[in-house]
Amino acid sequence: MNLSKQLINWYTDNKRDLPWRNTTNPYFIWLSEIILQQTQVVQGLPYYTAFTTYYPTVFDLANADEQDVLKLWQGLGYYSRARNLHASAKYIVNVLNGQFPDTFDDILKLKGVGDYTASAIASICFNQITAVVDGNVYRALSRIYGIETAINTGKGFKEFKALAQQLIDVKQPATFNQAIMEFGARLCKPKNPDCNICPFNTVCVALQKGTIGELPVKLKANKVTKKHFNFIVMLSKDNKTIIEQRQGSGIWQNLYQFPLIETEKEATHEVIVNEIENLDILKDATFDVSLYNDKVIVHKLSHQHLNTKFWIVTLDQELSKGVSIKQIKDYPVPILIGNFIEKFNF
DNA sequence: AAAACGGGGAC
DNA sequence: GTCCCAGTTTT
């Protein structure tokens, strides 16, 4: 029996019952694939439920406000996924008359859809013979075949894509793709894979060579930079505060936050008071500044460590341009801000 | 080719 | 603490 058939047999016996496995509706599959990019199933599951409930069709998503889409995405991270999802929904409705693209090449044209996602949708929804290559596929194939090519290089991608494309079951590409991913996620795990019950343990090159722990090969970790964030939380006499939308490129694009003062080093009370006095909005105002979190909050992103302080600024005046603190929970915010709002409870 | 882009799960 | 997750886009 060949590898493809064995993989599918294993999948038949071991697959999880997940909501997107009970449909081939391309809108639902697309949603699930975007949500699951760089995201574990357990983390993405509630978001899939929320999106299919609030936006049951691509028309509902296209007609939504971006702010509401971001709000529903809040906490999942990689927010460009939500913005691209929304933009692509509009494109499908307005340019393609609501008709979801049905070939790999056309699906690939959607924003936020790369080779992996286009392959997944094309195979699952339209039975196209397009092999997926995700983190699970890299891991499973690198171990079984003992491939030491680094996966995060162009060469590596081409090699694994070609191998997967050669292995795919042309009669059931959708099942094969999901089988190899489920196999990587559940049995051929990064740490402590279940080699003792693996259907390939007699042929697995890495297992025989004792190199399971070294595969797949990945080139150097990206370095992490440290930043110092100071969020200014205004509290006015009329129960308002100031929040602003992040603009331009960088993290948390289009999400909201309290006014941010970034400093080179950890900021002192004196430095913050000085900065605040220069703000237009506080000109001629009397205010009191106190530090909310005694200990710096370290918020870790994939490539930045944000050492964060929340400064509470109590004003003895009203804030005409402020946002009522009752409405603050309507705005999409990064989880760092969301956790603060929750705990501070205004 | 390398860096940027989030947050959480598993160990 | 570390690594990595049903990757894509920008530089």
Coordinates of C-alpha atoms (C1' of nucleotides) in Angstrom, one line a residue:
Chain A
M1 CA 0.0 0.0 0.0
N2 CA 1.3 3.4 -0.9
L3 CA 1.8 6.3 1.5
S4 CA -1.2 8.3 0.2
K5 CA -3.6 5.4 0.9
Q6 CA -2.1 4.7 4.4
L7 CA -2.3 8.4 5.3
I8 CA -6.0 8.5 4.2
N9 CA -6.7 5.3 6.2
W10 CA -5.1 6.8 9.3
Y11 CA -7.2 10.0 8.8
T12 CA -10.4 8.0 8.5
D13 CA -9.8 6.5 11.8
N14 CA -8.4 9.5 13.6
K15 CA -9.8 12.7 12.3
R16 CA -11.5 15.3 14.5
D17 CA -15.0 16.3 13.9
L18 CA -14.6 20.0 13.0
P19 CA -17.3 22.3 11.6
W20 CA -15.5 23.1 8.4
R21 CA -15.2 19.4 7.6
N22 CA -19.0 19.1 7.2
T23 CA -19.2 21.5 4.2
T24 CA -17.6 22.3 0.9
N25 CA -19.1 25.7 0.6
P26 CA -16.1 27.8 -0.6
Y27 CA -17.1 30.8 1.5
F28 CA -17.0 28.7 4.7
I29 CA -13.8 26.9 3.7
W30 CA -12.1 30.2 2.8
L31 CA -13.1 31.6 6.2
S32 CA -11.7 28.6 8.0
E33 CA -8.4 28.7 6.1
I34 CA -7.8 32.3 6.7
I35 CA -8.6 32.0 10.4
L36 CA -6.3 28.9 10.7
Q37 CA -3.3 30.6 9.1
Q38 CA -0.5 30.4 11.8
T39 CA -3.3 29.6 14.3
Q40 CA -4.0 26.4 16.1
V41 CA -7.4 24.8 15.7
V42 CA -8.5 25.2 19.3
Q43 CA -7.7 29.0 19.1
G44 CA -9.5 29.5 15.8
L45 CA -12.6 27.4 16.4
P46 CA -14.6 30.1 18.3
Y47 CA -13.8 32.7 15.7
Y48 CA -15.0 30.4 12.9
T49 CA -18.3 30.0 14.8
A50 CA -18.6 33.7 15.3
F51 CA -17.9 34.7 11.7
T52 CA -20.2 32.1 10.2
T53 CA -22.9 33.2 12.6
Y54 CA -22.5 37.0 12.1
Y55 CA -21.7 36.8 8.5
P56 CA -23.4 33.6 7.1
T57 CA -22.8 34.6 3.5
V58 CA -20.1 36.5 1.6
F59 CA -22.6 39.2 1.0
D60 CA -23.0 39.8 4.7
L61 CA -19.3 40.1 5.1
A62 CA -18.9 42.4 2.2
N63 CA -21.6 44.7 3.5
A64 CA -20.1 44.9 7.0
D65 CA -18.0 47.8 8.3
E66 CA -14.3 47.1 8.6
Q67 CA -14.4 48.2 12.2
D68 CA -17.0 45.5 13.0
V69 CA -15.0 42.9 11.2
L70 CA -11.9 43.9 13.2
K71 CA -13.9 43.8 16.4
L72 CA -15.0 40.2 15.7
W73 CA -11.4 39.3 14.8
Q74 CA -10.1 41.0 18.1
G75 CA -7.7 38.7 20.0
L76 CA -6.8 36.4 17.0
G77 CA -3.8 38.4 15.9
Y78 CA -2.3 39.0 12.4
Y79 CA -5.0 41.6 11.8
S80 CA -4.1 42.0 8.1
R81 CA -6.0 38.7 7.7
A82 CA -9.2 40.4 8.7
R83 CA -8.7 43.4 6.6
N84 CA -7.8 41.3 3.5
L85 CA -10.7 39.0 4.2
H86 CA -13.1 41.9 4.2
A87 CA -11.5 43.4 1.1
S88 CA -11.7 40.1 -0.8
A89 CA -15.4 39.7 0.2
K90 CA -16.1 43.0 -1.4
Y91 CA -14.2 42.0 -4.5
I92 CA -16.1 38.7 -4.7
V93 CA -19.4 40.5 -4.4
N94 CA -18.8 43.6 -6.5
V95 CA -16.5 42.3 -9.2
L96 CA -17.3 38.6 -9.4
N97 CA -21.0 39.1 -8.7
G98 CA -20.9 37.0 -5.6
Q99 CA -19.5 34.0 -7.4
F100 CA -16.6 32.5 -5.5
P101 CA -13.6 31.8 -7.8
D102 CA -13.3 28.1 -8.6
T103 CA -9.8 27.6 -9.9
F104 CA -6.4 27.7 -8.1
D105 CA -5.2 30.6 -10.2
D106 CA -8.3 32.7 -9.6
I107 CA -8.5 31.9 -5.9
L108 CA -4.9 32.9 -5.6
K109 CA -5.8 36.4 -6.7
L110 CA -7.7 37.0 -3.5
K111 CA -5.9 39.2 -1.0
G112 CA -4.6 37.2 1.9
V113 CA -4.6 34.0 -0.1
G114 CA -1.2 32.5 -0.9
D115 CA -0.1 29.1 -2.3
Y116 CA -1.2 27.1 0.8
T117 CA -4.7 28.6 1.1
A118 CA -5.4 28.5 -2.7
S119 CA -4.4 24.9 -2.8
A120 CA -6.6 24.1 0.2
I121 CA -9.7 25.8 -1.2
A122 CA -9.2 24.5 -4.7
S123 CA -8.9 20.9 -3.5
I124 CA -11.5 20.9 -0.8
C125 CA -14.2 22.8 -2.7
F126 CA -13.4 22.0 -6.3
N127 CA -11.5 18.7 -6.3
Q128 CA -8.5 20.3 -8.0
I129 CA -5.3 18.3 -7.6
T130 CA -3.3 20.9 -5.7
A131 CA -1.2 19.8 -2.8
V132 CA -1.0 21.9 0.3
V133 CA 2.3 22.7 2.0
D134 CA 1.9 24.0 5.5
G135 CA 3.8 23.5 8.7
N136 CA 2.4 20.0 9.2
V137 CA 3.3 18.9 5.7
Y138 CA 6.9 20.1 6.1
R139 CA 7.2 18.2 9.3
A140 CA 5.7 15.0 8.2
L141 CA 7.5 14.8 4.9
S142 CA 10.8 16.0 6.1
R143 CA 10.8 13.2 8.7
I144 CA 9.4 10.3 6.7
Y145 CA 11.8 11.1 3.8
G146 CA 14.7 12.4 5.8
I147 CA 14.8 15.7 3.9
E148 CA 17.2 18.2 5.4
T149 CA 16.5 21.1 3.1
A150 CA 15.6 24.2 5.2
I151 CA 11.8 24.7 4.9
N152 CA 11.9 28.5 5.1
T153 CA 13.8 29.0 1.8
G154 CA 12.5 29.1 -1.8
K155 CA 14.4 26.0 -2.5
G156 CA 12.8 24.2 0.4
F157 CA 9.3 25.2 -0.6
K158 CA 9.7 24.0 -4.1
E159 CA 11.1 20.7 -3.1
F160 CA 8.3 20.0 -0.6
K161 CA 5.6 21.3 -2.9
A162 CA 6.8 19.0 -5.7
L163 CA 7.0 16.0 -3.3
A164 CA 3.5 16.6 -2.0
Q165 CA 2.1 17.1 -5.5
Q166 CA 3.7 13.8 -6.5
L167 CA 2.1 12.0 -3.4
I168 CA -1.4 13.5 -3.6
D169 CA -4.2 11.0 -4.3
V170 CA -5.6 12.3 -7.6
K171 CA -8.9 10.6 -6.9
Q172 CA -9.4 12.3 -3.6
P173 CA -7.2 15.4 -3.3
A174 CA -9.3 17.0 -0.6
T175 CA -9.1 14.0 1.7
F176 CA -5.4 13.6 1.1
N177 CA -4.6 17.2 1.9
Q178 CA -6.6 17.2 5.1
A179 CA -5.2 13.8 6.0
I180 CA -1.5 14.9 5.8
M181 CA -2.2 18.0 7.8
E182 CA -4.2 16.2 10.5
F183 CA -1.4 13.6 10.6
G184 CA 1.2 16.3 11.2
A185 CA -1.0 18.1 13.8
R186 CA -2.0 15.0 15.8
L187 CA 0.6 12.3 15.4
C188 CA 3.8 13.7 13.9
K189 CA 3.8 16.5 16.4
P190 CA 6.8 18.9 16.8
K191 CA 7.5 17.5 20.3
N192 CA 7.1 13.9 21.4
P193 CA 5.5 12.5 18.2
D194 CA 3.8 9.2 18.6
C195 CA 6.2 7.2 16.6
N196 CA 5.3 4.0 18.5
I197 CA 1.9 3.9 16.9
C198 CA 2.8 5.6 13.6
P199 CA 1.8 3.7 10.4
F200 CA 5.2 4.8 8.9
N201 CA 7.5 3.8 11.7
T202 CA 9.1 1.1 9.7
V203 CA 9.9 3.3 6.8
C204 CA 10.5 6.7 8.4
V205 CA 14.0 7.8 7.6
A206 CA 14.3 10.3 10.5
L207 CA 13.1 7.7 13.0
Q208 CA 15.7 5.2 11.8
K209 CA 18.5 7.8 11.9
G210 CA 17.4 9.2 15.2
T211 CA 16.9 12.7 13.7
I212 CA 13.2 13.2 14.5
G213 CA 14.1 16.1 16.8
E214 CA 16.2 17.8 14.2
L215 CA 13.6 17.8 11.5
P216 CA 12.3 19.8 9.8
V217 CA 15.3 22.1 9.4
K218 CA 14.5 25.8 9.8
L219 CA 17.0 28.6 9.4
K220 CA 17.8 30.9 12.4
A221 CA 15.2 32.4 14.6
N222 CA 14.3 36.0 13.9
K223 CA 15.7 38.4 16.5
V224 CA 13.4 40.2 18.9
T225 CA 13.5 43.9 19.5
K226 CA 12.6 45.5 22.8
K227 CA 10.3 48.6 22.9
H228 CA 8.9 50.8 25.7
F229 CA 5.3 51.7 25.3
N230 CA 3.4 54.1 27.5
F231 CA -0.3 54.4 27.0
I232 CA -2.0 57.5 28.3
V233 CA -5.4 56.7 29.8
M234 CA -7.3 60.0 30.2
L235 CA -10.2 60.2 32.6
S236 CA -12.2 63.4 32.3
K237 CA -14.8 64.9 34.5
D238 CA -17.5 63.9 32.1
N239 CA -16.4 60.2 32.0
K240 CA -14.6 60.3 28.7
T241 CA -11.2 59.2 27.5
I242 CA -9.2 59.5 24.4
I243 CA -8.6 56.6 22.0
E244 CA -7.1 56.9 18.5
Q245 CA -6.9 54.6 15.5
R246 CA -3.4 53.3 14.5
Q247 CA -2.5 54.4 11.0
G248 CA 0.1 53.5 8.4
S249 CA 2.1 50.3 8.4
G250 CA 3.3 48.3 11.4
I251 CA 1.5 46.4 14.1
W252 CA -2.2 46.5 14.9
Q253 CA -3.0 48.5 11.7
N254 CA -6.5 50.2 12.0
L255 CA -7.0 49.0 15.5
Y256 CA -7.6 51.5 18.4
Q257 CA -5.4 52.4 21.4
F258 CA -4.9 55.0 24.0
P259 CA -2.5 57.7 23.0
L260 CA 0.9 56.1 22.9
I261 CA 4.2 57.6 24.0
E262 CA 7.1 55.4 23.0
T263 CA 10.4 56.0 24.8
E264 CA 13.9 54.7 24.3
K265 CA 14.2 53.5 27.9
E266 CA 11.7 52.7 30.6
A267 CA 9.9 55.9 31.2
T268 CA 9.7 57.7 34.6
H269 CA 6.8 59.6 36.0
E270 CA 8.7 62.8 35.3
V271 CA 9.3 62.0 31.7
I272 CA 5.6 61.2 31.1
V273 CA 4.4 64.3 32.8
N274 CA 6.7 66.3 30.6
E275 CA 5.4 64.7 27.5
I276 CA 1.8 65.1 28.5
E277 CA 2.2 68.8 29.2
N278 CA 3.0 69.3 25.5
L279 CA -0.2 67.8 24.3
D280 CA -2.6 70.3 22.7
I281 CA -5.6 68.7 24.3
L282 CA -4.2 69.3 27.8
K283 CA -3.1 72.9 27.4
D284 CA -4.2 74.9 30.4
A285 CA -5.6 71.9 32.1
T286 CA -4.9 70.6 35.6
F287 CA -4.3 67.0 35.8
D288 CA -2.8 64.2 37.9
V289 CA -0.7 61.4 36.5
S290 CA -0.4 58.0 38.2
L291 CA 1.1 54.7 37.1
Y292 CA -1.5 51.9 36.8
N293 CA 0.8 48.9 36.6
D294 CA 3.5 48.8 39.2
K295 CA 5.3 46.1 37.3
V296 CA 6.0 46.6 33.6
I297 CA 3.7 44.5 31.4
V298 CA 5.8 42.6 28.8
H299 CA 3.6 41.8 25.8
K300 CA 5.3 39.4 23.5
L301 CA 4.8 39.5 19.7
S302 CA 6.7 37.3 17.3
H303 CA 9.4 39.9 16.8
Q304 CA 8.9 42.6 19.4
H305 CA 8.7 42.6 23.2
L306 CA 6.6 45.5 24.3
N307 CA 7.4 46.7 27.8
T308 CA 4.3 48.5 28.6
K309 CA 3.1 51.0 31.2
F310 CA -0.4 52.4 31.5
W311 CA -0.5 55.9 32.9
I312 CA -3.8 57.2 34.3
V313 CA -4.3 60.9 33.8
T314 CA -7.2 62.3 35.8
L315 CA -8.4 65.7 34.4
D316 CA -10.3 68.4 36.2
Q317 CA -12.2 69.3 33.0
E318 CA -14.4 67.9 30.4
L319 CA -13.2 66.3 27.2
S320 CA -15.3 67.4 24.3
K321 CA -13.4 65.3 21.8
G322 CA -13.3 62.2 24.0
V323 CA -15.0 58.9 23.8
S324 CA -17.4 57.9 26.5
I325 CA -15.9 55.2 28.5
K326 CA -19.1 53.2 28.2
Q327 CA -18.6 52.9 24.4
I328 CA -14.9 52.0 24.6
K329 CA -15.7 48.3 24.3
D330 CA -17.2 48.8 20.9
Y331 CA -13.8 49.5 19.4
P332 CA -11.4 46.9 18.1
V333 CA -8.3 47.0 20.2
P334 CA -5.2 44.8 20.5
I335 CA -5.4 42.3 23.2
L336 CA -2.9 44.2 25.3
I337 CA -5.3 47.1 25.4
G338 CA -8.3 44.8 25.7
N339 CA -6.9 43.1 28.8
F340 CA -6.3 46.5 30.4
I341 CA -9.8 47.7 29.7
E342 CA -11.2 44.5 31.2
K343 CA -9.1 44.7 34.4
F344 CA -9.3 48.5 34.9
N345 CA -13.1 48.3 34.6
F346 CA -13.3 52.1 34.6
Chain B
dA1 C1' 16.0 36.5 0.6
dA2 C1' 14.7 38.6 4.9
dA3 C1' 11.7 41.0 7.9
dA4 C1' 7.2 42.1 9.5
dC5 C1' 3.1 40.6 11.2
dG6 C1' -0.3 38.4 17.2
dG7 C1' -1.6 35.8 20.4
dG8 C1' -1.8 31.5 22.6
dG9 C1' -1.0 26.4 23.3
dA10 C1' 2.3 22.8 24.6
dC11 C1' 6.2 21.5 26.9
Chain C
dG1 C1' 11.9 30.1 29.1
dT2 C1' 11.4 27.8 23.9
dC3 C1' 9.1 26.4 19.7
dC4 C1' 5.4 26.6 16.7
dC5 C1' 0.8 27.0 14.9
dA6 C1' -4.1 24.5 8.5
dG7 C1' 1.1 31.6 6.0
dT8 C1' 1.0 36.1 3.5
dT9 C1' 2.7 40.5 2.4
dT10 C1' 6.1 43.9 2.3
dT11 C1' 10.7 45.5 2.0

